Tab-separated table of C-alpha atoms in Angstrom:
chain	number	residue	atom	x	y	z
A	1	MET	CA	-14.704	24.667	35.165
A	2	THR	CA	-18.042	22.942	35.799
A	3	GLU	CA	-19.840	26.327	35.963
A	4	LEU	CA	-18.175	27.211	32.569
A	5	LEU	CA	-19.351	23.982	30.874
A	6	SER	CA	-22.808	24.549	32.209
A	7	GLU	CA	-22.900	27.846	30.494
A	8	ILE	CA	-21.389	26.432	27.189
A	9	LEU	CA	-24.007	23.795	27.295
A	10	ALA	CA	-26.868	26.231	28.011
A	11	SER	CA	-25.661	28.488	25.204
A	12	ILE	CA	-25.636	25.612	22.979
A	13	LYS	CA	-29.142	24.639	24.034
A	14	HIS	CA	-30.506	28.060	23.310
A	15	ASN	CA	-28.679	28.461	19.880
A	16	ARG	CA	-29.455	25.102	18.268
A	17	MET	CA	-29.403	26.274	14.793
A	18	ARG	CA	-26.325	28.156	14.919
A	19	ILE	CA	-24.583	25.398	16.723
A	20	PHE	CA	-25.872	23.004	14.162
A	21	LEU	CA	-24.654	25.122	11.167
A	22	THR	CA	-21.310	25.506	12.825
A	23	GLY	CA	-20.985	21.616	13.755
A	24	PHE	CA	-22.284	20.557	10.227
A	25	ALA	CA	-19.426	22.735	8.537
A	26	VAL	CA	-16.764	20.855	10.874
A	27	GLY	CA	-18.409	17.494	10.302
A	28	TRP	CA	-18.853	17.862	6.718
A	29	GLY	CA	-15.203	18.975	6.155
A	30	ILE	CA	-13.976	15.778	8.097
A	31	PHE	CA	-16.367	13.523	6.264
A	32	LEU	CA	-15.447	14.706	2.841
A	33	LEU	CA	-11.536	14.479	3.560
A	34	ILE	CA	-11.991	10.850	4.743
A	35	ILE	CA	-14.133	9.979	1.802
A	36	MET	CA	-11.767	11.717	-0.623
A	37	LEU	CA	-8.701	10.025	0.835
A	38	GLY	CA	-10.455	6.723	1.074
A	39	ALA	CA	-11.680	6.749	-2.608
A	40	GLY	CA	-8.396	7.776	-3.591
A	41	ASN	CA	-6.517	4.942	-1.724
A	42	GLY	CA	-9.131	2.684	-3.201
A	43	ILE	CA	-8.130	3.545	-6.764
A	44	ILE	CA	-4.309	3.519	-5.879
A	45	ASN	CA	-4.611	0.112	-4.292
A	46	GLY	CA	-6.646	-1.072	-7.378
A	47	ILE	CA	-3.861	0.145	-9.711
A	48	THR	CA	-1.035	-1.179	-7.533
A	49	ASN	CA	-2.675	-4.560	-7.726
A	50	GLY	CA	-3.252	-4.346	-11.303
A	51	PHE	CA	0.527	-3.549	-11.863
A	52	ILE	CA	2.103	-5.242	-8.693
A	53	GLY	CA	5.030	-6.491	-10.702
A	54	THR	CA	5.769	-2.845	-12.071
A	55	SER	CA	4.944	-0.886	-8.950
A	56	ASN	CA	8.299	-2.086	-7.740
A	57	ASN	CA	11.648	-1.794	-9.659
A	58	ILE	CA	12.013	-5.472	-10.226
A	59	MET	CA	15.077	-6.998	-12.098
A	60	THR	CA	15.673	-10.642	-13.241
A	61	ILE	CA	19.358	-11.870	-13.447
A	62	THR	CA	19.718	-14.869	-15.550
A	63	PRO	CA	23.128	-16.593	-16.070
A	64	GLY	CA	24.203	-17.411	-19.663
A	65	LYS	CA	27.353	-18.246	-21.598
A	66	THR	CA	30.456	-16.066	-22.103
A	67	MET	CA	31.124	-14.405	-25.430
A	68	LEU	CA	34.525	-12.789	-24.553
A	69	PRO	CA	37.570	-14.658	-22.892
A	70	ALA	CA	38.377	-13.356	-19.599
A	71	GLN	CA	40.294	-14.354	-16.282
A	72	GLY	CA	41.232	-17.801	-17.878
A	73	LYS	CA	37.729	-18.622	-19.093
A	74	GLN	CA	37.138	-19.092	-22.788
A	75	LYS	CA	34.286	-18.244	-24.977
A	76	ASP	CA	31.000	-20.185	-24.424
A	77	THR	CA	31.841	-20.962	-20.797
A	78	ARG	CA	28.620	-21.362	-18.997
A	79	ILE	CA	27.961	-19.082	-15.944
A	80	ASP	CA	26.140	-20.741	-12.879
A	81	PHE	CA	24.370	-19.277	-10.039
A	82	TYR	CA	24.042	-20.693	-6.567
A	83	LEU	CA	22.318	-19.671	-3.366
A	84	SER	CA	25.399	-18.232	-1.900
A	85	ASP	CA	25.448	-15.718	-4.538
A	86	CYS	CA	22.177	-14.313	-3.204
A	87	ASP	CA	23.675	-13.635	0.198
A	88	LYS	CA	26.869	-11.919	-1.470
A	89	LEU	CA	24.414	-9.920	-3.660
A	90	LYS	CA	22.523	-8.656	-0.503
A	91	ARG	CA	25.789	-7.789	1.428
A	92	HIS	CA	27.345	-6.051	-1.685
A	93	PHE	CA	24.428	-3.725	-2.341
A	94	PRO	CA	22.642	-3.474	1.173
A	95	ASP	CA	21.288	0.164	0.462
A	96	ILE	CA	19.766	-0.673	-3.023
A	97	ILE	CA	18.601	-4.270	-2.984
A	98	SER	CA	15.556	-4.806	-0.614
A	99	LYS	CA	14.588	-8.305	-1.726
A	100	VAL	CA	16.197	-11.283	-3.363
A	101	THR	CA	14.501	-14.245	-4.565
A	102	PRO	CA	16.341	-17.306	-6.205
A	103	GLN	CA	14.467	-19.551	-8.498
A	104	VAL	CA	14.858	-23.185	-9.827
A	105	ASP	CA	12.898	-23.947	-12.893
A	106	THR	CA	11.960	-27.198	-14.709
A	107	THR	CA	9.087	-28.979	-16.458
A	108	VAL	CA	7.232	-31.781	-14.744
A	109	ARG	CA	4.138	-34.078	-15.677
A	110	ILE	CA	1.230	-34.017	-13.337
A	111	ASN	CA	-1.274	-36.734	-12.869
A	112	TYR	CA	-4.671	-36.227	-11.185
A	113	ALA	CA	-7.442	-38.664	-11.786
A	114	ASN	CA	-7.303	-39.407	-15.396
A	115	ASP	CA	-5.877	-35.962	-16.345
A	116	HIS	CA	-2.149	-35.598	-17.342
A	117	VAL	CA	-0.585	-32.367	-18.128
A	118	SER	CA	3.063	-31.191	-18.445
A	119	VAL	CA	3.578	-27.814	-16.774
A	120	PRO	CA	6.607	-25.549	-15.623
A	121	ILE	CA	7.441	-25.897	-11.855
A	122	SER	CA	9.226	-23.232	-10.001
A	123	GLY	CA	11.215	-23.792	-6.798
A	124	LEU	CA	11.110	-20.596	-4.658
A	125	GLN	CA	11.514	-19.190	-1.417
A	126	THR	CA	9.004	-17.063	0.450
A	127	ASP	CA	8.192	-13.459	-0.893
A	128	TYR	CA	7.982	-14.692	-4.600
A	129	LEU	CA	4.345	-13.497	-5.350
A	130	MET	CA	5.577	-10.018	-6.008
A	131	PHE	CA	7.936	-11.126	-8.704
A	132	LYS	CA	5.332	-13.506	-10.312
A	133	ASN	CA	2.680	-10.692	-10.228
A	134	ARG	CA	0.248	-12.906	-8.358
A	135	TYR	CA	-1.679	-13.171	-5.036
A	136	ILE	CA	-3.027	-15.983	-3.052
A	137	SER	CA	-6.792	-16.302	-3.728
A	138	ALA	CA	-7.305	-19.400	-1.865
A	139	GLY	CA	-5.474	-21.431	0.844
A	140	ARG	CA	-2.058	-20.157	1.978
A	141	ASP	CA	1.318	-19.448	0.566
A	142	LEU	CA	4.577	-21.276	0.813
A	143	ASP	CA	6.257	-20.655	4.282
A	144	GLN	CA	9.622	-21.134	5.715
A	145	THR	CA	8.761	-24.358	7.368
A	146	ASP	CA	7.873	-25.867	3.971
A	147	ILE	CA	11.333	-24.786	2.658
A	148	SER	CA	13.458	-26.006	5.685
A	149	GLU	CA	11.507	-29.379	5.974
A	150	GLU	CA	11.463	-29.907	2.049
A	151	ARG	CA	7.825	-30.503	2.263
A	152	LYS	CA	5.969	-31.931	-0.864
A	153	VAL	CA	3.636	-28.981	-1.005
A	154	CYS	CA	2.694	-26.598	-3.839
A	155	VAL	CA	0.840	-23.587	-4.844
A	156	VAL	CA	-1.011	-23.993	-8.212
A	157	SER	CA	-1.850	-21.134	-10.511
A	158	ALA	CA	-5.745	-20.557	-10.990
A	159	PRO	CA	-5.609	-21.602	-14.731
A	160	LEU	CA	-4.046	-24.882	-13.729
A	161	ALA	CA	-6.469	-25.472	-10.787
A	162	LYS	CA	-9.241	-24.683	-13.201
A	163	ARG	CA	-7.888	-27.308	-15.729
A	164	LEU	CA	-7.690	-29.987	-13.043
A	165	PHE	CA	-10.493	-29.380	-10.781
A	166	ASN	CA	-12.871	-27.260	-12.853
A	167	ASP	CA	-14.722	-25.198	-10.429
A	168	LYS	CA	-14.130	-27.376	-7.412
A	169	PRO	CA	-11.826	-26.202	-4.541
A	170	ALA	CA	-8.076	-27.196	-5.228
A	171	VAL	CA	-6.751	-26.572	-1.801
A	172	GLY	CA	-6.319	-29.865	0.152
A	173	LYS	CA	-6.307	-31.903	-2.952
A	174	ARG	CA	-3.181	-34.279	-3.742
A	175	ILE	CA	-1.511	-34.362	-7.129
A	176	ASN	CA	0.980	-36.873	-8.467
A	177	VAL	CA	4.254	-35.236	-9.716
A	178	TYR	CA	6.622	-37.919	-11.346
A	179	ASP	CA	5.441	-40.415	-8.628
A	180	ASN	CA	5.617	-37.812	-5.968
A	181	ASN	CA	2.449	-36.951	-4.025
A	182	PHE	CA	2.207	-33.156	-3.495
A	183	LEU	CA	-0.438	-31.368	-1.479
A	184	ILE	CA	-1.997	-28.280	-2.872
A	185	VAL	CA	-1.939	-25.672	0.024
A	186	GLY	CA	-2.973	-22.536	-2.213
A	187	VAL	CA	-4.013	-21.278	-5.397
A	188	ALA	CA	-2.290	-18.167	-6.896
A	189	THR	CA	-4.119	-15.785	-9.135
A	190	SER	CA	-2.558	-13.421	-11.571
A	191	ASN	CA	-3.220	-9.567	-11.468
A	192	ARG	CA	-3.219	-9.658	-15.186
A	193	ARG	CA	-6.442	-10.580	-16.691
A	194	ASN	CA	-4.942	-12.194	-19.761
A	195	ASP	CA	-2.430	-14.353	-17.874
A	196	GLU	CA	-3.392	-18.064	-18.560
A	197	GLU	CA	-0.193	-19.647	-17.592
A	198	LYS	CA	-0.525	-23.103	-16.024
A	199	CYS	CA	2.211	-23.471	-13.638
A	200	LEU	CA	3.211	-24.740	-10.155
A	201	TYR	CA	5.018	-23.194	-7.283
A	202	ALA	CA	6.882	-25.353	-4.693
A	203	PRO	CA	9.700	-24.900	-1.925
A	204	ILE	CA	13.061	-24.410	-3.617
A	205	SER	CA	14.553	-27.110	-1.489
A	206	THR	CA	11.923	-29.684	-2.566
A	207	VAL	CA	12.273	-29.031	-6.249
A	208	ARG	CA	16.180	-29.199	-6.112
A	209	THR	CA	16.170	-32.439	-4.302
A	210	LEU	CA	13.551	-34.067	-6.502
A	211	PHE	CA	13.679	-32.727	-9.943
A	212	CYS	CA	16.808	-30.467	-10.278
A	213	HIS	CA	19.653	-32.307	-8.780
A	214	GLY	CA	22.566	-30.077	-7.801
A	215	ASN	CA	22.764	-26.504	-6.377
A	216	LYS	CA	22.399	-24.495	-9.514
A	217	LEU	CA	19.713	-21.678	-9.961
A	218	SER	CA	17.809	-20.718	-12.968
A	219	ASN	CA	17.727	-17.075	-12.287
A	220	ILE	CA	17.643	-14.516	-9.302
A	221	SER	CA	15.052	-11.726	-8.998
A	222	ILE	CA	15.713	-8.706	-6.963
A	223	VAL	CA	13.837	-5.433	-5.871
A	224	ALA	CA	16.105	-2.479	-6.307
A	225	GLU	CA	15.046	0.623	-4.207
A	226	GLY	CA	16.184	4.439	-4.442
A	227	LEU	CA	16.851	4.463	-8.244
A	228	ASN	CA	14.756	7.501	-9.390
A	229	THR	CA	16.137	8.152	-12.756
A	230	PRO	CA	17.050	6.222	-15.957
A	231	GLU	CA	20.689	7.194	-15.443
A	232	ALA	CA	20.808	5.930	-11.878
A	233	ASN	CA	19.054	2.578	-12.878
A	234	GLU	CA	21.653	2.080	-15.820
A	235	THR	CA	24.592	2.807	-13.378
A	236	PHE	CA	23.245	0.295	-11.029
A	237	MET	CA	22.759	-2.484	-13.856
A	238	LYS	CA	26.522	-1.772	-14.874
A	239	SER	CA	27.539	-2.249	-11.035
A	240	LEU	CA	25.547	-5.286	-11.000
A	241	ARG	CA	27.249	-6.863	-13.926
A	242	SER	CA	30.611	-5.899	-12.642
A	243	PHE	CA	29.678	-7.593	-9.306
A	244	PHE	CA	29.191	-10.849	-11.093
A	245	ALA	CA	31.837	-10.325	-13.442
A	246	ASP	CA	34.256	-10.322	-10.241
A	247	ILE	CA	32.785	-13.296	-8.518
A	248	LYS	CA	32.233	-15.463	-11.603
A	249	GLY	CA	35.382	-14.434	-13.603
A	250	PHE	CA	34.158	-12.932	-16.765
A	251	SER	CA	34.358	-9.702	-18.578
A	252	PRO	CA	32.219	-6.819	-17.365
A	253	LYS	CA	31.636	-5.979	-21.083
A	254	ASP	CA	30.277	-9.461	-21.787
A	255	GLU	CA	26.596	-8.748	-21.525
A	256	LYS	CA	25.805	-12.473	-22.602
A	257	ALA	CA	27.429	-14.080	-19.522
A	258	VAL	CA	24.748	-12.490	-17.249
A	259	LYS	CA	21.460	-11.096	-18.718
A	260	ILE	CA	19.755	-8.394	-16.583
A	261	ALA	CA	16.259	-7.645	-17.463
A	262	GLY	CA	13.905	-5.017	-16.020
A	263	ASP	CA	11.157	-2.700	-16.974
A	264	PHE	CA	12.557	0.507	-15.197
A	265	GLU	CA	10.777	2.943	-17.573
A	266	TYR	CA	7.485	1.294	-17.151
A	267	PHE	CA	7.984	1.235	-13.263
A	268	LEU	CA	8.903	4.678	-13.430
A	269	GLN	CA	5.769	5.633	-15.247
A	270	ILE	CA	3.534	3.631	-12.662
A	271	ARG	CA	5.289	5.237	-9.895
A	272	ASN	CA	5.030	8.749	-11.297
A	273	VAL	CA	1.168	8.201	-11.991
A	274	LEU	CA	0.563	6.937	-8.461
A	275	ASN	CA	2.654	9.853	-6.900
A	276	ALA	CA	0.744	12.446	-8.989
A	277	LEU	CA	-2.523	10.638	-8.053
A	278	ARG	CA	-1.698	10.830	-4.314
A	279	ILE	CA	-0.663	14.669	-4.599
A	280	PHE	CA	-4.076	15.357	-6.464
A	281	ILE	CA	-6.113	13.526	-3.824
A	282	TRP	CA	-4.399	15.361	-0.949
A	283	VAL	CA	-4.838	18.718	-2.758
A	284	ILE	CA	-8.534	18.081	-3.135
A	285	GLY	CA	-8.829	16.687	0.511
A	286	LEU	CA	-7.023	19.797	1.910
A	287	ALA	CA	-9.145	22.170	-0.247
A	288	THR	CA	-12.189	20.403	1.358
A	289	LEU	CA	-10.970	20.819	4.733
A	290	CYS	CA	-10.342	24.416	4.096
A	291	ILE	CA	-13.914	24.932	3.023
A	292	GLY	CA	-14.758	23.527	6.433
A	293	VAL	CA	-12.504	25.996	8.214
A	294	VAL	CA	-14.063	28.904	6.264
A	295	GLY	CA	-17.467	27.659	7.198
A	296	ILE	CA	-16.435	27.677	10.907
A	297	SER	CA	-14.772	31.052	10.634
A	298	ASN	CA	-17.903	32.672	9.116
A	299	ILE	CA	-20.367	30.988	11.602
A	300	MET	CA	-18.177	31.938	14.582
A	301	LEU	CA	-17.930	35.589	13.352
A	302	ILE	CA	-21.773	35.773	13.070
A	303	SER	CA	-22.091	33.947	16.275
A	304	VAL	CA	-20.109	36.460	18.310
A	305	LYS	CA	-21.904	39.342	16.473
A	306	GLU	CA	-25.205	37.996	17.504
A	307	ARG	CA	-24.004	37.698	20.961
A	308	ILE	CA	-22.494	40.970	21.527
A	309	LYS	CA	-25.138	42.133	23.819
A	310	GLU	CA	-24.863	39.160	25.859
A	311	LEU	CA	-21.113	39.411	26.259
A	312	GLY	CA	-21.570	43.176	26.892
A	313	VAL	CA	-23.966	42.088	29.993
A	314	ARG	CA	-21.213	39.843	31.145
A	315	LYS	CA	-18.523	42.251	30.970
A	316	ALA	CA	-20.977	44.744	32.964
A	317	MET	CA	-21.294	42.110	35.692
A	318	GLY	CA	-17.411	41.967	36.072
A	319	ALA	CA	-16.325	39.180	33.614
A	320	SER	CA	-12.957	39.855	32.263
A	321	SER	CA	-11.821	40.030	28.766
A	322	GLY	CA	-9.957	36.718	29.228
A	323	GLU	CA	-12.993	35.079	30.665
A	324	ILE	CA	-15.102	36.125	27.765
A	325	ILE	CA	-12.580	34.800	25.242
A	326	ARG	CA	-12.178	31.607	27.106
A	327	LEU	CA	-16.044	31.210	27.110
A	328	VAL	CA	-16.101	31.542	23.311
A	329	LEU	CA	-13.165	29.386	22.749
A	330	LEU	CA	-14.246	26.580	24.765
A	331	GLU	CA	-17.639	26.648	23.078
A	332	SER	CA	-15.830	26.499	19.687
A	333	VAL	CA	-13.735	23.598	20.805
A	334	VAL	CA	-16.722	21.477	22.201
A	335	ILE	CA	-18.641	22.023	18.996
A	336	THR	CA	-15.583	21.162	16.745
A	337	VAL	CA	-14.760	18.140	18.920
A	338	ILE	CA	-18.360	16.588	18.967
A	339	PHE	CA	-19.189	17.268	15.322
A	340	GLY	CA	-15.682	16.533	14.166
A	341	TYR	CA	-15.809	13.030	15.648
A	342	ILE	CA	-19.258	12.539	14.224
A	343	GLY	CA	-17.996	13.217	10.833
A	344	MET	CA	-15.126	10.989	11.399
A	345	LEU	CA	-17.356	8.102	12.523
A	346	ILE	CA	-19.545	8.438	9.607
A	347	GLY	CA	-16.602	8.667	7.167
A	348	VAL	CA	-14.673	5.743	8.460
A	349	GLY	CA	-17.962	3.714	8.748
A	350	LEU	CA	-18.595	4.467	5.191
A	351	THR	CA	-15.058	3.714	3.922
A	352	GLN	CA	-15.333	0.295	5.935
A	353	LEU	CA	-18.690	-0.417	4.174
A	354	LEU	CA	-17.129	0.298	0.722
A	355	LYS	CA	-14.316	-1.949	1.598
A	356	THR	CA	-16.564	-4.790	2.478
A	357	LEU	CA	-18.707	-4.229	-0.628
A	358	SER	CA	-15.758	-3.960	-3.065
A	359	GLU	CA	-14.272	-7.110	-1.537
A	360	SER	CA	-17.384	-9.133	-1.943
A	361	LEU	CA	-18.191	-7.950	-5.566
A	362	LEU	CA	-14.600	-7.459	-7.054
A	363	GLY	CA	-12.345	-9.405	-4.666
A	364	ALA	CA	-9.823	-8.577	-2.108
A	365	ASN	CA	-7.208	-8.004	-4.678
A	366	ASN	CA	-9.106	-6.553	-7.542
A	367	THR	CA	-7.592	-4.073	-10.032
A	368	ILE	CA	-10.286	-1.401	-10.076
A	369	PHE	CA	-11.167	-0.488	-6.417
A	370	CYS	CA	-9.363	-2.184	-3.409
A	371	ASN	CA	-9.235	-1.402	0.413
A	372	PRO	CA	-10.758	2.244	0.239
A	373	THR	CA	-9.797	2.948	3.893
A	374	VAL	CA	-7.861	5.730	5.454
A	375	ASP	CA	-4.973	5.536	8.126
A	376	LEU	CA	-6.381	6.312	11.658
A	377	SER	CA	-3.583	8.633	12.268
A	378	ILE	CA	-4.410	10.784	9.282
A	379	VAL	CA	-8.051	11.017	10.673
A	380	LEU	CA	-6.943	12.113	14.161
A	381	ILE	CA	-4.402	14.658	12.598
A	382	ALA	CA	-7.387	16.201	10.384
A	383	ASN	CA	-9.531	16.439	13.573
A	384	ALA	CA	-6.663	18.227	15.504
A	385	ILE	CA	-6.461	20.792	12.456
A	386	MET	CA	-9.986	21.383	12.701
A	387	ILE	CA	-9.791	21.926	16.458
A	388	VAL	CA	-7.012	24.359	16.020
A	389	CYS	CA	-8.878	26.126	13.144
A	390	GLY	CA	-11.970	26.278	15.515
A	391	LEU	CA	-9.848	27.937	18.228
A	392	VAL	CA	-8.542	30.515	15.749
A	393	ALA	CA	-12.028	31.045	14.232
A	394	GLY	CA	-13.436	31.697	17.639
A	395	TYR	CA	-10.488	33.757	19.058
A	396	ILE	CA	-10.486	36.457	16.342
A	397	PRO	CA	-14.050	37.639	16.600
A	398	ALA	CA	-14.054	37.127	20.430
A	399	LYS	CA	-10.954	39.296	20.698
A	400	LYS	CA	-12.690	41.863	18.739
A	401	ALA	CA	-15.735	41.744	20.794
A	402	THR	CA	-13.829	42.379	23.986
A	403	THR	CA	-12.743	45.754	22.529
A	404	VAL	CA	-16.162	46.943	22.017
A	405	LYS	CA	-17.105	49.879	24.362
A	406	LEU	CA	-19.417	48.825	27.132
A	407	VAL	CA	-22.117	51.114	26.105
A	408	ASP	CA	-22.130	49.937	22.519
A	409	ALA	CA	-21.973	46.290	23.605
A	410	LEU	CA	-25.096	46.647	25.784
A	411	ALA	CA	-26.791	48.441	22.751
A	412	GLY	CA	-25.805	45.470	20.559
A	413	ILE	CA	-23.584	47.518	18.379
A	414	SER	CA	-20.379	45.928	17.348
């Protein structure tokens, strides 16, 4: 094996231009694939950030008043939601509902320094940002400890932070909410540029204890999975209403008792656009990879043709057809691996640079170009594909070369 590798290195050393052209085709194919996928992921992530609330099938269920008498309930009977309903909901639709977020809403008066403002406050559990179409731009989010210990902490919306503190940091400041001292732990920024809502988010346990006495919820938000058509979505909404009709004792035909709001058609459009974009990016990326494969094939064909006399000499000296083929294949693999990883390193390095630049210029959750990186497994698979193609590209002409008559090979005739 050592002797074989020495021969390969000697061959590479004496054929630098050919090796460079072969390696360039390999490295360029891998590099372009990574750049294409990275740029595509950056665009997709940007779109997802811009429409984070609609990139999932989100439904908001709000209790109302009955319009039809049923099961002993008269018209205008108020329907109430409780935390236990969330658990029942998840158990009843385990294959469709992936997330459930209860919410308690009220309005409070905030005092900070000499500023006074009345704002809505939402008592929430964790994982609420998706439903609010927001991300944490400073500090941290609410966590389970905040909820279980009923801590007086809150996340403020970016417009409210600007109103209270101008351009100074809001995290770590304390505000007075109806004589209750709340610590601001985070700032939530909307993905929608025209969203100027001034509001507070606090642990649901804290809000219920201090401002909304009782166990009633204002609404329940859910994420529904696997609904791929308007018909499937409509069927699920009917099942959802029937579920609440059973546990709350109203008519399933009573649409006022429980209101279910969702933008499924909009969600479907966004999802279809993203899927189409992913397919387009992969088609272009694979086409780019194919160009690299064609380049390897052509150059290896020329390479073997140029070396037909050398291979004839080897055959005359007793080398078998298998040894000649193995020599060419190993040379092809060495070139593919070295230049493939060079292309991979340059491509990955460039996408990381683009990620850093986009985050510094546009922010980590911008809606234009976000996190243009490629999964490492995809890069390694692409390299493996190029290695296999390099083997095939080297095998075909090498096999053909072994069938050339010895006299013709020594004469350099292929």
